[in-house]
PDB file of N, CA and C in Angstrom:
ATOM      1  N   UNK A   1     104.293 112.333 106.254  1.00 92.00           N
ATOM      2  CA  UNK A   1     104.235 111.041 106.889  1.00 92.00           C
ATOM      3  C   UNK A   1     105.470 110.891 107.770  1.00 92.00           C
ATOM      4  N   UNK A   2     105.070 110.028 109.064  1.00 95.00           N
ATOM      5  CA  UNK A   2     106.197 110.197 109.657  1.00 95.00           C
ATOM      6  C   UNK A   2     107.167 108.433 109.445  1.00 95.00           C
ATOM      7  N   UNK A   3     108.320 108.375 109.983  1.00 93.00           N
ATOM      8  CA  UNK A   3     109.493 107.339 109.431  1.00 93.00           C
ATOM      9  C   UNK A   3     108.401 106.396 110.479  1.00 93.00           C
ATOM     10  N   UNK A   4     108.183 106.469 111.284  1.00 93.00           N
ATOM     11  CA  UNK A   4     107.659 105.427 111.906  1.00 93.00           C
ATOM     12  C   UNK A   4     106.227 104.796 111.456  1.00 93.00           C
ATOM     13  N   UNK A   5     105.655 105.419 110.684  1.00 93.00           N
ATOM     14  CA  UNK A   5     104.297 105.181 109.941  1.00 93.00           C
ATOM     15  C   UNK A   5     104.179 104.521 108.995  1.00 93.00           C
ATOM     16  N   UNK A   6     105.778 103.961 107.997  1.00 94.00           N
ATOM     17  CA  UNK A   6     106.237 103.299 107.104  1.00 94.00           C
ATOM     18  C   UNK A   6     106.438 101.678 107.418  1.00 94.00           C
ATOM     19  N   UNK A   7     106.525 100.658 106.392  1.00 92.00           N
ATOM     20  CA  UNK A   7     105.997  99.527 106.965  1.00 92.00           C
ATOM     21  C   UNK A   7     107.570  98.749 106.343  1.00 92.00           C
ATOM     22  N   UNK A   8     107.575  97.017 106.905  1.00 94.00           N
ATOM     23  CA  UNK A   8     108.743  96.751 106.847  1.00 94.00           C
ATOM     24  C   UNK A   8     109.006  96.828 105.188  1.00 94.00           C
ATOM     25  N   UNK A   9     110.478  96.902 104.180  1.00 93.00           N
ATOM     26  CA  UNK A   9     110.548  96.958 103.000  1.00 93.00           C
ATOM     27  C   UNK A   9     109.998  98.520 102.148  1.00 93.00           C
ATOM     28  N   UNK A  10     109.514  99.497 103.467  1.00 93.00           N
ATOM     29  CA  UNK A  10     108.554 100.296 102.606  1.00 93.00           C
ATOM     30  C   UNK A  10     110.153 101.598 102.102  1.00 93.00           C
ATOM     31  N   UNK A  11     110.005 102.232 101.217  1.00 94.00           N
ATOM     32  CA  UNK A  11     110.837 102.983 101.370  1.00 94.00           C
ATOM     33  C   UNK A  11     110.499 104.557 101.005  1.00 94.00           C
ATOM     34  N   UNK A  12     111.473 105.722 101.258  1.00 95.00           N
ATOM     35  CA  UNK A  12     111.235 106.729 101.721  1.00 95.00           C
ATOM     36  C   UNK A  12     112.145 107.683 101.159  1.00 95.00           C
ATOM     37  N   UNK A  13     111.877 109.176 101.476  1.00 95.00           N
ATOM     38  CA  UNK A  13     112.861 109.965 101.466  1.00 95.00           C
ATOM     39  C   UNK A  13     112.640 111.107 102.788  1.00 95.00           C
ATOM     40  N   UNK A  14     114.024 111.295 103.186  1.00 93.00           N
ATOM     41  CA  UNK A  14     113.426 111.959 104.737  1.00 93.00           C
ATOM     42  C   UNK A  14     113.222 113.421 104.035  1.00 93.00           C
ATOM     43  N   UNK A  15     112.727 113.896 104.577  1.00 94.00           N
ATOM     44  CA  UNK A  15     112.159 115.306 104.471  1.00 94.00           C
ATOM     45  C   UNK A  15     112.932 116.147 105.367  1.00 94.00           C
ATOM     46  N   UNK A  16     112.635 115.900 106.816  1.00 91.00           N
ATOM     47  CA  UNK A  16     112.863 116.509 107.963  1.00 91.00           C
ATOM     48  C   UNK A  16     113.155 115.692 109.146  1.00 91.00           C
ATOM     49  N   UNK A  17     113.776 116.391 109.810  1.00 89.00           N
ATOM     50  CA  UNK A  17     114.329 115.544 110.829  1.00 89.00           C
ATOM     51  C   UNK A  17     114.141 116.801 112.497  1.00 89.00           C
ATOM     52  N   UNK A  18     112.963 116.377 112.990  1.00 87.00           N
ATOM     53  CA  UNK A  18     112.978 116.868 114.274  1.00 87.00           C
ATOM     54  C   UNK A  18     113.544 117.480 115.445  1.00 87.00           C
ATOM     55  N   UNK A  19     113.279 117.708 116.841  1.00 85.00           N
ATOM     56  CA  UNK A  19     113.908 118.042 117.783  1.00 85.00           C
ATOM     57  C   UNK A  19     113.937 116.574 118.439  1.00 85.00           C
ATOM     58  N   UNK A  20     115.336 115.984 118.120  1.00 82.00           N
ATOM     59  CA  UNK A  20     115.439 114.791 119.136  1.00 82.00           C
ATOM     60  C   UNK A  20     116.480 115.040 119.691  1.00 82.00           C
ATOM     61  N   UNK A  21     117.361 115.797 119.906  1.00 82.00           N
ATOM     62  CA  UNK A  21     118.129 116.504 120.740  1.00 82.00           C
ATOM     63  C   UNK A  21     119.527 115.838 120.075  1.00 82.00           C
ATOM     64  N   UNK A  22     120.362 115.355 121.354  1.00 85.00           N
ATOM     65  CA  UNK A  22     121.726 115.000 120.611  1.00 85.00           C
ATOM     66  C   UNK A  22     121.599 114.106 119.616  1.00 85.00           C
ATOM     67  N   UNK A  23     120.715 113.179 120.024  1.00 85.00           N
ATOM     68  CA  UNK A  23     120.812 112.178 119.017  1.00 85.00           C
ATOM     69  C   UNK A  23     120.625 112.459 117.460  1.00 85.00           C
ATOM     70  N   UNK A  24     120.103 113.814 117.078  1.00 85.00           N
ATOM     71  CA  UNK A  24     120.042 114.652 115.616  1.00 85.00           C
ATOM     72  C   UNK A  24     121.375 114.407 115.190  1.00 85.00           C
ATOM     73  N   UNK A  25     122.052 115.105 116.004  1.00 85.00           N
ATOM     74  CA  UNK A  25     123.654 114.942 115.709  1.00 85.00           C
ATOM     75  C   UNK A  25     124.436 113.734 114.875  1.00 85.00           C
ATOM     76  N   UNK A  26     124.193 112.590 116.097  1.00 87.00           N
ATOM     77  CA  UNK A  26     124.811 111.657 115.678  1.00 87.00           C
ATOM     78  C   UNK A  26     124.160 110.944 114.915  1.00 87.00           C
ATOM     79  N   UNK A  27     123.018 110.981 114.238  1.00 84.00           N
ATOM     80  CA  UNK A  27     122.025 110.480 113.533  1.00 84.00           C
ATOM     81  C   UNK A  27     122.517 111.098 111.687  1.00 84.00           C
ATOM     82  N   UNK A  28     122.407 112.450 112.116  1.00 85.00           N
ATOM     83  CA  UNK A  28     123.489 113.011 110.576  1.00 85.00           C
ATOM     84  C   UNK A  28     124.454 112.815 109.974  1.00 85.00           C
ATOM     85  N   UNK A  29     125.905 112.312 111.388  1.00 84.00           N
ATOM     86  CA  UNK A  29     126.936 111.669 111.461  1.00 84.00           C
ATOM     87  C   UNK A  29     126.738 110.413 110.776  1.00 84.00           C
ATOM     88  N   UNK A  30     125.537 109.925 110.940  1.00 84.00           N
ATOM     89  CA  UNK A  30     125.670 107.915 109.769  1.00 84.00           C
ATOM     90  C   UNK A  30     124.699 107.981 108.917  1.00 84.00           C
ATOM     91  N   UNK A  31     124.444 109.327 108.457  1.00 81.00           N
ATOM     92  CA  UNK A  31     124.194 109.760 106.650  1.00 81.00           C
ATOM     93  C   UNK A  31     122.288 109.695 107.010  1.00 81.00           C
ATOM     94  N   UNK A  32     122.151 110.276 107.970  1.00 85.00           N
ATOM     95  CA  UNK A  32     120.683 110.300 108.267  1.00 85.00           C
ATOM     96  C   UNK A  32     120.308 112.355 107.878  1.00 85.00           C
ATOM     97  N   UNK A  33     120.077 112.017 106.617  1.00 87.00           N
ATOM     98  CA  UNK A  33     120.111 113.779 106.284  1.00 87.00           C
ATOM     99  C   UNK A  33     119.139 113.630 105.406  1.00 87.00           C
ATOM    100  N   UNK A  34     118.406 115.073 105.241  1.00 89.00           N
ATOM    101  CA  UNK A  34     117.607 115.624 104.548  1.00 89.00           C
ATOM    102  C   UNK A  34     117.582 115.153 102.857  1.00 89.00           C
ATOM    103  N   UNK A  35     116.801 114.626 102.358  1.00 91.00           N
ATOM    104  CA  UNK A  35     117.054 114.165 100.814  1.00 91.00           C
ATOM    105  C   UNK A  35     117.717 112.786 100.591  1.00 91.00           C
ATOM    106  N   UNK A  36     117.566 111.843 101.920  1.00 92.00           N
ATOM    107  CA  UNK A  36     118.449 110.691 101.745  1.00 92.00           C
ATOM    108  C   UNK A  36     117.571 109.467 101.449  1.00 92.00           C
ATOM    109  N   UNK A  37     117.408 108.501 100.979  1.00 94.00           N
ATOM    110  CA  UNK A  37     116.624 107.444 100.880  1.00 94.00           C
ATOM    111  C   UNK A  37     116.663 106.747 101.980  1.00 94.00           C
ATOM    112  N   UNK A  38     115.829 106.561 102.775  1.00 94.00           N
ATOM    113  CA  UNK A  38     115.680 105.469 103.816  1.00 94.00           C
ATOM    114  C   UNK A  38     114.624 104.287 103.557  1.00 94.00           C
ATOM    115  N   UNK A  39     115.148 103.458 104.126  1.00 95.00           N
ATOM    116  CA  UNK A  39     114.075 101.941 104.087  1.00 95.00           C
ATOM    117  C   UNK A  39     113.746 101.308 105.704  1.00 95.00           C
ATOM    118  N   UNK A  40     112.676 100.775 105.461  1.00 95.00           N
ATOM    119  CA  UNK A  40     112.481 100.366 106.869  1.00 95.00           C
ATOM    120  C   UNK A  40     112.726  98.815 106.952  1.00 95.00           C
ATOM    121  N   UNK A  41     113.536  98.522 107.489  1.00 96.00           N
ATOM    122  CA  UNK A  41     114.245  96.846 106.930  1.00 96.00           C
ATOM    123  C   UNK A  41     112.812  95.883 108.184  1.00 96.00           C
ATOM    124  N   UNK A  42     112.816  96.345 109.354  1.00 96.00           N
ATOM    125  CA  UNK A  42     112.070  95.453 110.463  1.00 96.00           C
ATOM    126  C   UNK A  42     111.336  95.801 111.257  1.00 96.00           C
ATOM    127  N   UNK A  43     110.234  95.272 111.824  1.00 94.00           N
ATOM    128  CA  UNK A  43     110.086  96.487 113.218  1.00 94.00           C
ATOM    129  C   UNK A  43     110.051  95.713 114.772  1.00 94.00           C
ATOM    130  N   UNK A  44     110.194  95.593 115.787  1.00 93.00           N
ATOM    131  CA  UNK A  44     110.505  94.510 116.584  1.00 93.00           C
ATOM    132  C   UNK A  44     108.899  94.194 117.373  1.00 93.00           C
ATOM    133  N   UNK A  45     108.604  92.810 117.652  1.00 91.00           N
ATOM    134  CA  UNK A  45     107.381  92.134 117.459  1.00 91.00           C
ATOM    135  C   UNK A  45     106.791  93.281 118.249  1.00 91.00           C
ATOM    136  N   UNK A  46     107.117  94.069 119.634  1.00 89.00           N
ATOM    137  CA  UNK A  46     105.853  95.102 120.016  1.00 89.00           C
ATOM    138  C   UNK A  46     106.072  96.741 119.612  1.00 89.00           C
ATOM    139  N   UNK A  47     106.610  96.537 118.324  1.00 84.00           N
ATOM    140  CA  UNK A  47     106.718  97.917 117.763  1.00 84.00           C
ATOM    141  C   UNK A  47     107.779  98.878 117.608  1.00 84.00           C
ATOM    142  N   UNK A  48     108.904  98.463 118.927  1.00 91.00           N
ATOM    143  CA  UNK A  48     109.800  99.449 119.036  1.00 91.00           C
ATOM    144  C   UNK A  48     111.361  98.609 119.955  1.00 91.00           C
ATOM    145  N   UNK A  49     111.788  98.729 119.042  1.00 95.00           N
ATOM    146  CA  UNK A  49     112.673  99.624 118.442  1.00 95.00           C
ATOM    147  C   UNK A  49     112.164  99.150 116.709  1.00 95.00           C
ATOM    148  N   UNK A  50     112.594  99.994 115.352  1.00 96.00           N
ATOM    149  CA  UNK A  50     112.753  99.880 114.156  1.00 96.00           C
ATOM    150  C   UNK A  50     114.035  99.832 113.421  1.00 96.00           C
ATOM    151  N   UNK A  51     114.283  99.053 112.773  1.00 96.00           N
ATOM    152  CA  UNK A  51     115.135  98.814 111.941  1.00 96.00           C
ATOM    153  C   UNK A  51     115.572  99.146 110.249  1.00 96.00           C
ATOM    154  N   UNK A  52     116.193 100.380 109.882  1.00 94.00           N
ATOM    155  CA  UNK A  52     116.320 101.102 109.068  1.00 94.00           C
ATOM    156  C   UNK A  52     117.679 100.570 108.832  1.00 94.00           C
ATOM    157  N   UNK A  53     117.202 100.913 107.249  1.00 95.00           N
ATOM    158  CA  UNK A  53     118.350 101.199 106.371  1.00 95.00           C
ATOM    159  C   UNK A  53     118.598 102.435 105.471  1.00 95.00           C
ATOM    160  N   UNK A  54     119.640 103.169 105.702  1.00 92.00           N
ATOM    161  CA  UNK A  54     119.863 104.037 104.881  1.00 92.00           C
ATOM    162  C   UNK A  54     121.888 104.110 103.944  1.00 92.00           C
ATOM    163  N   UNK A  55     121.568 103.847 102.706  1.00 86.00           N
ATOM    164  CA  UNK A  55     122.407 103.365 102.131  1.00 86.00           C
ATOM    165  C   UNK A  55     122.931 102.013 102.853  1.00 86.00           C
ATOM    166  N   UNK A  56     124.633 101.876 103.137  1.00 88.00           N
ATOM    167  CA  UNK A  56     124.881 100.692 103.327  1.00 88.00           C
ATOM    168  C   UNK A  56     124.773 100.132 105.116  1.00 88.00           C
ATOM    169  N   UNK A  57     124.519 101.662 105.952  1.00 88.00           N
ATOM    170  CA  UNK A  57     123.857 101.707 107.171  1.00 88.00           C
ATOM    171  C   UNK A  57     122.872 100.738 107.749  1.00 88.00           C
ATOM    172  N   UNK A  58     123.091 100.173 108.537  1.00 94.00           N
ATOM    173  CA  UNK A  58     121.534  99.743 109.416  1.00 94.00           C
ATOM    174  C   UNK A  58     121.662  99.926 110.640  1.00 94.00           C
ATOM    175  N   UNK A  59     120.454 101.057 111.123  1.00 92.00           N
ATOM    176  CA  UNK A  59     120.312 101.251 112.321  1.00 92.00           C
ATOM    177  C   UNK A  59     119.501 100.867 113.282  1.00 92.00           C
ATOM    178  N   UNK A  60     119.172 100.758 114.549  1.00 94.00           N
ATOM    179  CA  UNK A  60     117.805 100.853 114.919  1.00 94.00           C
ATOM    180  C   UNK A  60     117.424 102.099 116.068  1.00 94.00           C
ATOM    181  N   UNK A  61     116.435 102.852 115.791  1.00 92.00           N
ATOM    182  CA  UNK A  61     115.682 104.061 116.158  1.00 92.00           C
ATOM    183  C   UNK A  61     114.187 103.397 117.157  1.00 92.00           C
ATOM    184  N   UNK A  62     114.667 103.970 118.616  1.00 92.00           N
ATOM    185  CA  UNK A  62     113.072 103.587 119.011  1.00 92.00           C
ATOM    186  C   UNK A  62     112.145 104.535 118.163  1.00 92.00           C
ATOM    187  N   UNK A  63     111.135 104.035 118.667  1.00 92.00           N
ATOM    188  CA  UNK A  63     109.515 104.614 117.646  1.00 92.00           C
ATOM    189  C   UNK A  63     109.118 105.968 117.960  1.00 92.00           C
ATOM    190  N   UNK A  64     109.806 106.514 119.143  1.00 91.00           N
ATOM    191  CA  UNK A  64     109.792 107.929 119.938  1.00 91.00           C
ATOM    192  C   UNK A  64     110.417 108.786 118.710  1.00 91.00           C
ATOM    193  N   UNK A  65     111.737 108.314 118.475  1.00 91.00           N
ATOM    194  CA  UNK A  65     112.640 108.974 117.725  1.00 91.00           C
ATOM    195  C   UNK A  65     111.661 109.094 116.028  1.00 91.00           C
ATOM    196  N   UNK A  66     111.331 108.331 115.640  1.00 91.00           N
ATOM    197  CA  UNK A  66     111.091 107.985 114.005  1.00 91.00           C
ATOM    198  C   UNK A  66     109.830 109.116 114.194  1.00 91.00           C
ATOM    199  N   UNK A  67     109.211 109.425 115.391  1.00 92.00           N
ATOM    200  CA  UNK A  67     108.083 109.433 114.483  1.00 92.00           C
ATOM    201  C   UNK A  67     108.384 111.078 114.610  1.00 92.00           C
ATOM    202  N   UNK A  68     109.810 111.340 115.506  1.00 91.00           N
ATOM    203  CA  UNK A  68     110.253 113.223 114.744  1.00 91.00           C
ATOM    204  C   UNK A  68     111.174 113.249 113.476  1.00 91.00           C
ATOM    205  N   UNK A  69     110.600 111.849 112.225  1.00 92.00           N
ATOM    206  CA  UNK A  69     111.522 112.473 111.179  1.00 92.00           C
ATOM    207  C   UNK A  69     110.627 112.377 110.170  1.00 92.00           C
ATOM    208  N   UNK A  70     110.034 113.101 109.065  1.00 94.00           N
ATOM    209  CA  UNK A  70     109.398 113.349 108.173  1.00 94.00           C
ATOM    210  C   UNK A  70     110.288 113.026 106.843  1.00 94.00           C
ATOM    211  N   UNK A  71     108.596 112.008 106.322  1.00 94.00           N
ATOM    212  CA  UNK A  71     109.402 111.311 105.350  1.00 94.00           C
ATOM    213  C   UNK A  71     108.301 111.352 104.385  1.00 94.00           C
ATOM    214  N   UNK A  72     108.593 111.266 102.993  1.00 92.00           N
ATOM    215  CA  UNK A  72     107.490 111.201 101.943  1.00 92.00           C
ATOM    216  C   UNK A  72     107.812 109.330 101.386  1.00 92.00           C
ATOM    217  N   UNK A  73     106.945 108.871 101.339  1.00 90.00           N
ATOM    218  CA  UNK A  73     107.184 107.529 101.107  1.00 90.00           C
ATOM    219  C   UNK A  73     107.149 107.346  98.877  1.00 90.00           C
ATOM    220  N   UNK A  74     108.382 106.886  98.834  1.00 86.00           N
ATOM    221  CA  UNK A  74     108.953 106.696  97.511  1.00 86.00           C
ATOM    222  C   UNK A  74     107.399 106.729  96.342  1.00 86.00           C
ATOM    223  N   UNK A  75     107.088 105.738  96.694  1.00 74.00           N
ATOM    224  CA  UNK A  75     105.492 105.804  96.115  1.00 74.00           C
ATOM    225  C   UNK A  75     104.708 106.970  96.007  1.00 74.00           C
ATOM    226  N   UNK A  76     104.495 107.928  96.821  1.00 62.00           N
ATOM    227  CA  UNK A  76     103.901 109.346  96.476  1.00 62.00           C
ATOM    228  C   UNK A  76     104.837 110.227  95.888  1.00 62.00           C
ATOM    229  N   UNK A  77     105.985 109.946  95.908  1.00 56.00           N
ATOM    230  CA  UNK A  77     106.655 110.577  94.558  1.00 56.00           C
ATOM    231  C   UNK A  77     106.634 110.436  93.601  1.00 56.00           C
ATOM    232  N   UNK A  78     106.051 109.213  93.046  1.00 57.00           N
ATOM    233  CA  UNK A  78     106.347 109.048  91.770  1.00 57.00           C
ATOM    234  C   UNK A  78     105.218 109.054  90.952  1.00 57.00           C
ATOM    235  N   UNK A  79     103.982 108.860  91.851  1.00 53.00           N
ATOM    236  CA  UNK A  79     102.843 109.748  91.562  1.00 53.00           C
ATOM    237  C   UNK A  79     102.558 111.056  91.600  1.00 53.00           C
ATOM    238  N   UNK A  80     103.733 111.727  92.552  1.00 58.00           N
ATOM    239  CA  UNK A  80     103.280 113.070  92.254  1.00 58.00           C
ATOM    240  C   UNK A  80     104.177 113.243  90.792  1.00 58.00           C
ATOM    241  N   UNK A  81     104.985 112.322  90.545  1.00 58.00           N
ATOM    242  CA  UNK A  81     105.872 113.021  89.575  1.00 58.00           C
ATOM    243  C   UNK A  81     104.908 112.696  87.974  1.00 58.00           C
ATOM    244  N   UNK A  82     104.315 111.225  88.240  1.00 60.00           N
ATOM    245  CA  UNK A  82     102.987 111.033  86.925  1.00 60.00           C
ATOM    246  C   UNK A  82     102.454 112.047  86.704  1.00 60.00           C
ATOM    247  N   UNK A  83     101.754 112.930  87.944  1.00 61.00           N
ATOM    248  CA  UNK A  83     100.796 113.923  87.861  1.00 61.00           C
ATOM    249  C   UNK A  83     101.689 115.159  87.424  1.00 61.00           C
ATOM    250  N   UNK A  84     102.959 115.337  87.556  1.00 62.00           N
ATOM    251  CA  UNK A  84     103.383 116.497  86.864  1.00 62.00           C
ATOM    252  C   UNK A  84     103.653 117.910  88.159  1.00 62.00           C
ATOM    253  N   UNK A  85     103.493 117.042  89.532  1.00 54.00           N
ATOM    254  CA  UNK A  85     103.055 118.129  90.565  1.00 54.00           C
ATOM    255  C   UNK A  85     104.366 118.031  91.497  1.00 54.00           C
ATOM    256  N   UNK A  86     105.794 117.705  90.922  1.00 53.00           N
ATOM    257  CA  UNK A  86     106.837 117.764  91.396  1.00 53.00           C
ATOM    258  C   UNK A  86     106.992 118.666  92.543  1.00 53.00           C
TER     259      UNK A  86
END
């Protein structure tokens, strides 16, 4: 699932993080990394830009950017973890 496919309050764990060029960089730089919990705090009334939180961070990512970061949404983890299919 991608970060942009997640709804306001929904929360996440990134998986992967795309070719968005520099902005990868400085995106890692404010704790935007692989295995991190992200939340989606807002999204702006025509969609874009989004408003994330990750730890005590809040950023906002246009919808271009979110939708190159792969995220498993908290909820299918913990069903996969019921099911035993970690």
């Amino acid at each position: 699932m991608k970060l942009s496919e997640l709804h306001p309050k929904q929360k996440a764990i990134i998986r992967s993080i795309g070719d968005i060029g520099e902005l990868k960089n400085r995106l890692m730089e404010l704790g935007v990394l692989c295995g991190e919990p992200v939340q989606v705090v807002r999204i702006a009334p025509l969609g874009d830009p989004i408003e994330i939180r990750i730890g005590d961070e809040h950023l906002a990512l246009r919808n271009e950017d979110a939708q190159k970061i792969e995220v498993e949404a908290i909820s299918q983890l913990r069903h996969r973890e019921r099911k035993g299919l970690s």
